[in-house]
């Protein structure tokens, strides 16, 4: 069993610097820009970066079936047609649709005992993606938004959070909730290139920089001795990040990946999105989310999972291998989560409906004890019989895995709001 | 008992309406013995606000900022009352006017409040206050605009939102507040108490409020009881005559909620048969009791409007009014709310607040002493413009919309038809259409924080570059036709910042223009002028209210 007791990959720092140098060095040489220069910043920040933690949030939108993935019930009435296969963890078997992950189970931790009660898409997605039940007067931020805020590096010119989705079903923008909108993710919606990062037509980089320099100096002068002048500082910082993002267009350009890499991830949207996610994590983006839709299998559950699960199995396996190979897995928490699972009962359309009483999620990487299988459901997969865990527990586990105290709180007006709900407990058994 | 309470509410509404129709014209003819008592004029309310603030500052040992200069004041007033910066013609006329300062301000204020743009802009402002995340319905905004234009009172608006009647095309949109919330009792309860009463009781849903002694579960479920019989949704709102709210109280015992207002006042209810016969409406009871116990309804709106003009409520946050979170200027909110409740006239309240000296203080703090905390309102703190303010102002500054004065023939036509302001209203609506695509891209003003998404959008989006571009009539095009760099700088500052330029900044801009011209061969003067306009409209002086 492979164990990760630390989140400080030494081999990573060197690699990252090389990457950034290759990516930005040439561009910086041709631009004469005032202020912070990315190329100059890397050595100074490298100590911090060496300890940088990251998270990848894979969201299986619509509700993936635990029976056809992590918690099969072969031979039972609820089990469905698929067989099970052994995994690298002795005694633990998964659905035959996941052969690649089965072989890598020593890197994964599976929680089979979620009981989250809410089985309506919108409310359940709010619950699972924030770790909090919906409150009318307080909108909680999505987990990725909190992670991005907490894992962000001071002075980074890269985005703190990039959110991609593959299908219409995943089209829920991560809510910043009571946190400032400045923590909004960079959304990749219509294309894999962020919007508004190309030079406007008819303008050279020097001209673009020249007008920004004037804008910044007028703003700073205006802010001197003003009540609320610190707001201008934040305003200028937002503009200061524009240049960094414009120079990161290569980062989002999958054409720069070798054809072999693209083939390994598969030429599916989900595969290409995960390849891009790896590029972003590698470059130092602390938080990336990839949403993959079409899991809501009220009809023909087995046909749709026969298509979806092998794609997921292959892509996640390649991604884990890549992260491991690059020395990034120890510092990158991978989260696989849905809004709920699917019913034990197979309905008359050979589908499975929404089910939140007993279902599964999985983790890998930073802070996770690979090869652990936590919790248990009964023989039919109807009830949790051991290790029941809530949405809050999942959130607390995620925070703890990357070294953030889940009991830390944000002050929202008069109310101290902890990162994870007051009664939430990290699932210690799966933590390294 | 019940009828009396309802009648009490109606009585308030009518007294308000009559008094309000008259305060502004100041005609002495209405002051006969039978008439309702006079309400204080905005100027005297403003003087009393200032007196209270000065006493507070004295007690705190604070010397406030100096008054802002004339040009700044005018820009501030136009942005806050019409949602846009003044045009060059407008601010130059303001500065050239030789009327004594106080009188000139009074006249300008009156002109703006009586003009068509105030209700158009404030309809949208009130929409955001009332609807929150559900804001943006054009029909609902227009309902609020008409209400403001007609001088409808806040108590009447409150009544129409909660109990209608929603019978005519004009009044139907008022149902929207309930319609979008009717299927969610928690949201309806929470939003109503937050918006109209400045109170957030949602924490008391599961247990007595842990931080606020005032709020018990009984309050939450008492408030929910006013809405639990509300049925239907869009176009078919109704109310049943039976059904109670039950909840699990402390110790797990099941309780039936009393029909109880936030102040603890419990409404007696007739038995079901009697309720059916008399068409007993719980929502009507809420309106009646809220108007009878006026302090919550009036304080909440006064506090929210104060926030609108000063960037922060007297009680802050604005939905946290309770005994543990008093007003930062003792007594001021309570007194001003009492004055407001005399007629619930939003326009009189707005006029009072912006007539204060406090509203006209400088945002610059050049005294040697440290800046006092913002809760003392001793200087005008910078505020990020709302997306609407910023977008409309971008259109004015870039010359895309000029709000040109009405031509003689048009003015005559407006006069003949008794429709003064129609032309200006059409200009405003046209500007609003142009501004619409920008709104979602700009950062909201609430938390004052700036996102890199807005910066990227303004820096690189092709629609924005085109907006500031060189088509005939735009500022960039006009500047490009000017030969002298110094003149270009002066002209640009005037149009964008609504003030005469300072010598050193003209110097700075002139040098920048020359430098740009030298560094790009062949020099494209149009492009350079576009870049100048871009830098000015994205700089902080333009992006912030100050």
Short mmCIF file of N, CA, C and O in Angstrom, two decimals, chain A residues 214, chain B residues 479 484-490 492 506-520 525 528-529 531-532:
data_model
loop_
_atom_site.label_atom_id
_atom_site.label_comp_id
_atom_site.label_asym_id
_atom_site.label_seq_id
_atom_site.Cartn_x
_atom_site.Cartn_y
_atom_site.Cartn_z
N UNK A 214 -0.74 54.14 -17.90
CA UNK A 214 -1.40 55.43 -17.63
C UNK A 214 -2.58 55.23 -16.68
O UNK A 214 -2.77 55.98 -15.72
N UNK B 479 -11.61 64.09 -30.19
CA UNK B 479 -10.26 64.40 -29.72
C UNK B 479 -9.25 64.30 -30.86
O UNK B 479 -8.33 65.11 -30.97
N UNK B 484 -3.84 70.17 -30.99
CA UNK B 484 -2.89 70.37 -29.91
C UNK B 484 -3.05 69.31 -28.81
O UNK B 484 -4.17 69.08 -28.30
N UNK B 485 -1.96 68.70 -28.43
CA UNK B 485 -2.00 67.63 -27.43
C UNK B 485 -2.55 68.14 -26.09
O UNK B 485 -3.31 67.46 -25.41
N UNK B 486 -2.17 69.34 -25.73
CA UNK B 486 -2.63 69.92 -24.48
C UNK B 486 -4.16 70.07 -24.48
O UNK B 486 -4.83 69.75 -23.50
N UNK B 487 -4.66 70.52 -25.63
CA UNK B 487 -6.12 70.69 -25.75
C UNK B 487 -6.83 69.34 -25.69
O UNK B 487 -7.91 69.22 -25.10
N UNK B 488 -6.21 68.34 -26.28
CA UNK B 488 -6.80 66.99 -26.23
C UNK B 488 -6.92 66.55 -24.77
O UNK B 488 -7.97 66.09 -24.32
N UNK B 489 -5.84 66.75 -24.02
CA UNK B 489 -5.83 66.35 -22.61
C UNK B 489 -6.92 67.08 -21.83
O UNK B 489 -7.69 66.46 -21.07
N UNK B 490 -7.00 68.38 -22.01
CA UNK B 490 -7.99 69.17 -21.26
C UNK B 490 -9.41 68.74 -21.60
O UNK B 490 -10.26 68.58 -20.73
N UNK B 492 -10.47 65.90 -22.86
CA UNK B 492 -10.78 64.54 -22.40
C UNK B 492 -11.10 64.52 -20.91
O UNK B 492 -12.07 63.89 -20.48
N UNK B 506 -2.73 67.71 -16.82
CA UNK B 506 -2.67 68.05 -18.26
C UNK B 506 -1.25 67.77 -18.75
O UNK B 506 -1.05 67.18 -19.82
N UNK B 507 -0.30 68.18 -17.95
CA UNK B 507 1.11 67.93 -18.25
C UNK B 507 1.37 66.43 -18.45
O UNK B 507 1.95 65.99 -19.44
N UNK B 508 0.87 65.66 -17.49
CA UNK B 508 1.07 64.20 -17.50
C UNK B 508 0.47 63.59 -18.77
O UNK B 508 1.10 62.78 -19.45
N UNK B 509 -0.77 63.98 -19.08
CA UNK B 509 -1.45 63.40 -20.25
C UNK B 509 -0.80 63.87 -21.55
O UNK B 509 -0.68 63.09 -22.51
N UNK B 510 -0.40 65.13 -21.57
CA UNK B 510 0.24 65.65 -22.79
C UNK B 510 1.53 64.88 -23.07
O UNK B 510 1.78 64.47 -24.20
N UNK B 511 2.31 64.67 -22.03
CA UNK B 511 3.54 63.90 -22.21
C UNK B 511 3.25 62.49 -22.70
O UNK B 511 3.93 61.96 -23.56
N UNK B 512 2.21 61.90 -22.12
CA UNK B 512 1.85 60.54 -22.52
C UNK B 512 1.46 60.50 -24.00
O UNK B 512 1.90 59.62 -24.74
N UNK B 513 0.67 61.48 -24.41
CA UNK B 513 0.24 61.54 -25.82
C UNK B 513 1.45 61.67 -26.75
O UNK B 513 1.55 60.99 -27.77
N UNK B 514 2.36 62.55 -26.37
CA UNK B 514 3.55 62.77 -27.22
C UNK B 514 4.39 61.51 -27.30
O UNK B 514 4.88 61.13 -28.36
N UNK B 515 4.54 60.89 -26.15
CA UNK B 515 5.33 59.67 -26.08
C UNK B 515 4.72 58.58 -26.98
O UNK B 515 5.42 57.88 -27.70
N UNK B 516 3.40 58.46 -26.93
CA UNK B 516 2.72 57.47 -27.76
C UNK B 516 2.93 57.78 -29.24
O UNK B 516 3.15 56.90 -30.06
N UNK B 517 2.87 59.07 -29.55
CA UNK B 517 3.01 59.47 -30.95
C UNK B 517 4.40 59.14 -31.48
O UNK B 517 4.56 58.68 -32.60
N UNK B 518 5.40 59.37 -30.61
CA UNK B 518 6.78 59.12 -31.04
C UNK B 518 7.08 57.63 -31.16
O UNK B 518 7.81 57.21 -32.05
N UNK B 519 6.48 56.85 -30.27
CA UNK B 519 6.88 55.44 -30.22
C UNK B 519 6.17 54.60 -31.28
O UNK B 519 6.54 53.47 -31.50
N UNK B 520 5.12 55.12 -31.89
CA UNK B 520 4.48 54.29 -32.92
C UNK B 520 4.52 55.01 -34.26
O UNK B 520 4.03 56.13 -34.38
N UNK B 525 -3.34 58.78 -34.83
CA UNK B 525 -3.87 59.66 -33.79
C UNK B 525 -5.21 59.16 -33.25
O UNK B 525 -5.49 59.26 -32.05
N UNK B 528 -4.49 56.52 -30.73
CA UNK B 528 -3.94 57.07 -29.49
C UNK B 528 -5.04 57.72 -28.65
O UNK B 528 -5.09 57.57 -27.43
N UNK B 529 -5.95 58.42 -29.32
CA UNK B 529 -7.05 59.05 -28.57
C UNK B 529 -7.98 58.01 -27.97
O UNK B 529 -8.48 58.18 -26.85
N UNK B 531 -7.06 55.13 -26.90
CA UNK B 531 -6.35 54.58 -25.74
C UNK B 531 -6.40 55.55 -24.57
O UNK B 531 -6.49 55.14 -23.42
N UNK B 532 -6.35 56.84 -24.88
CA UNK B 532 -6.46 57.84 -23.82
C UNK B 532 -7.82 57.75 -23.13
O UNK B 532 -7.92 57.71 -21.90
#
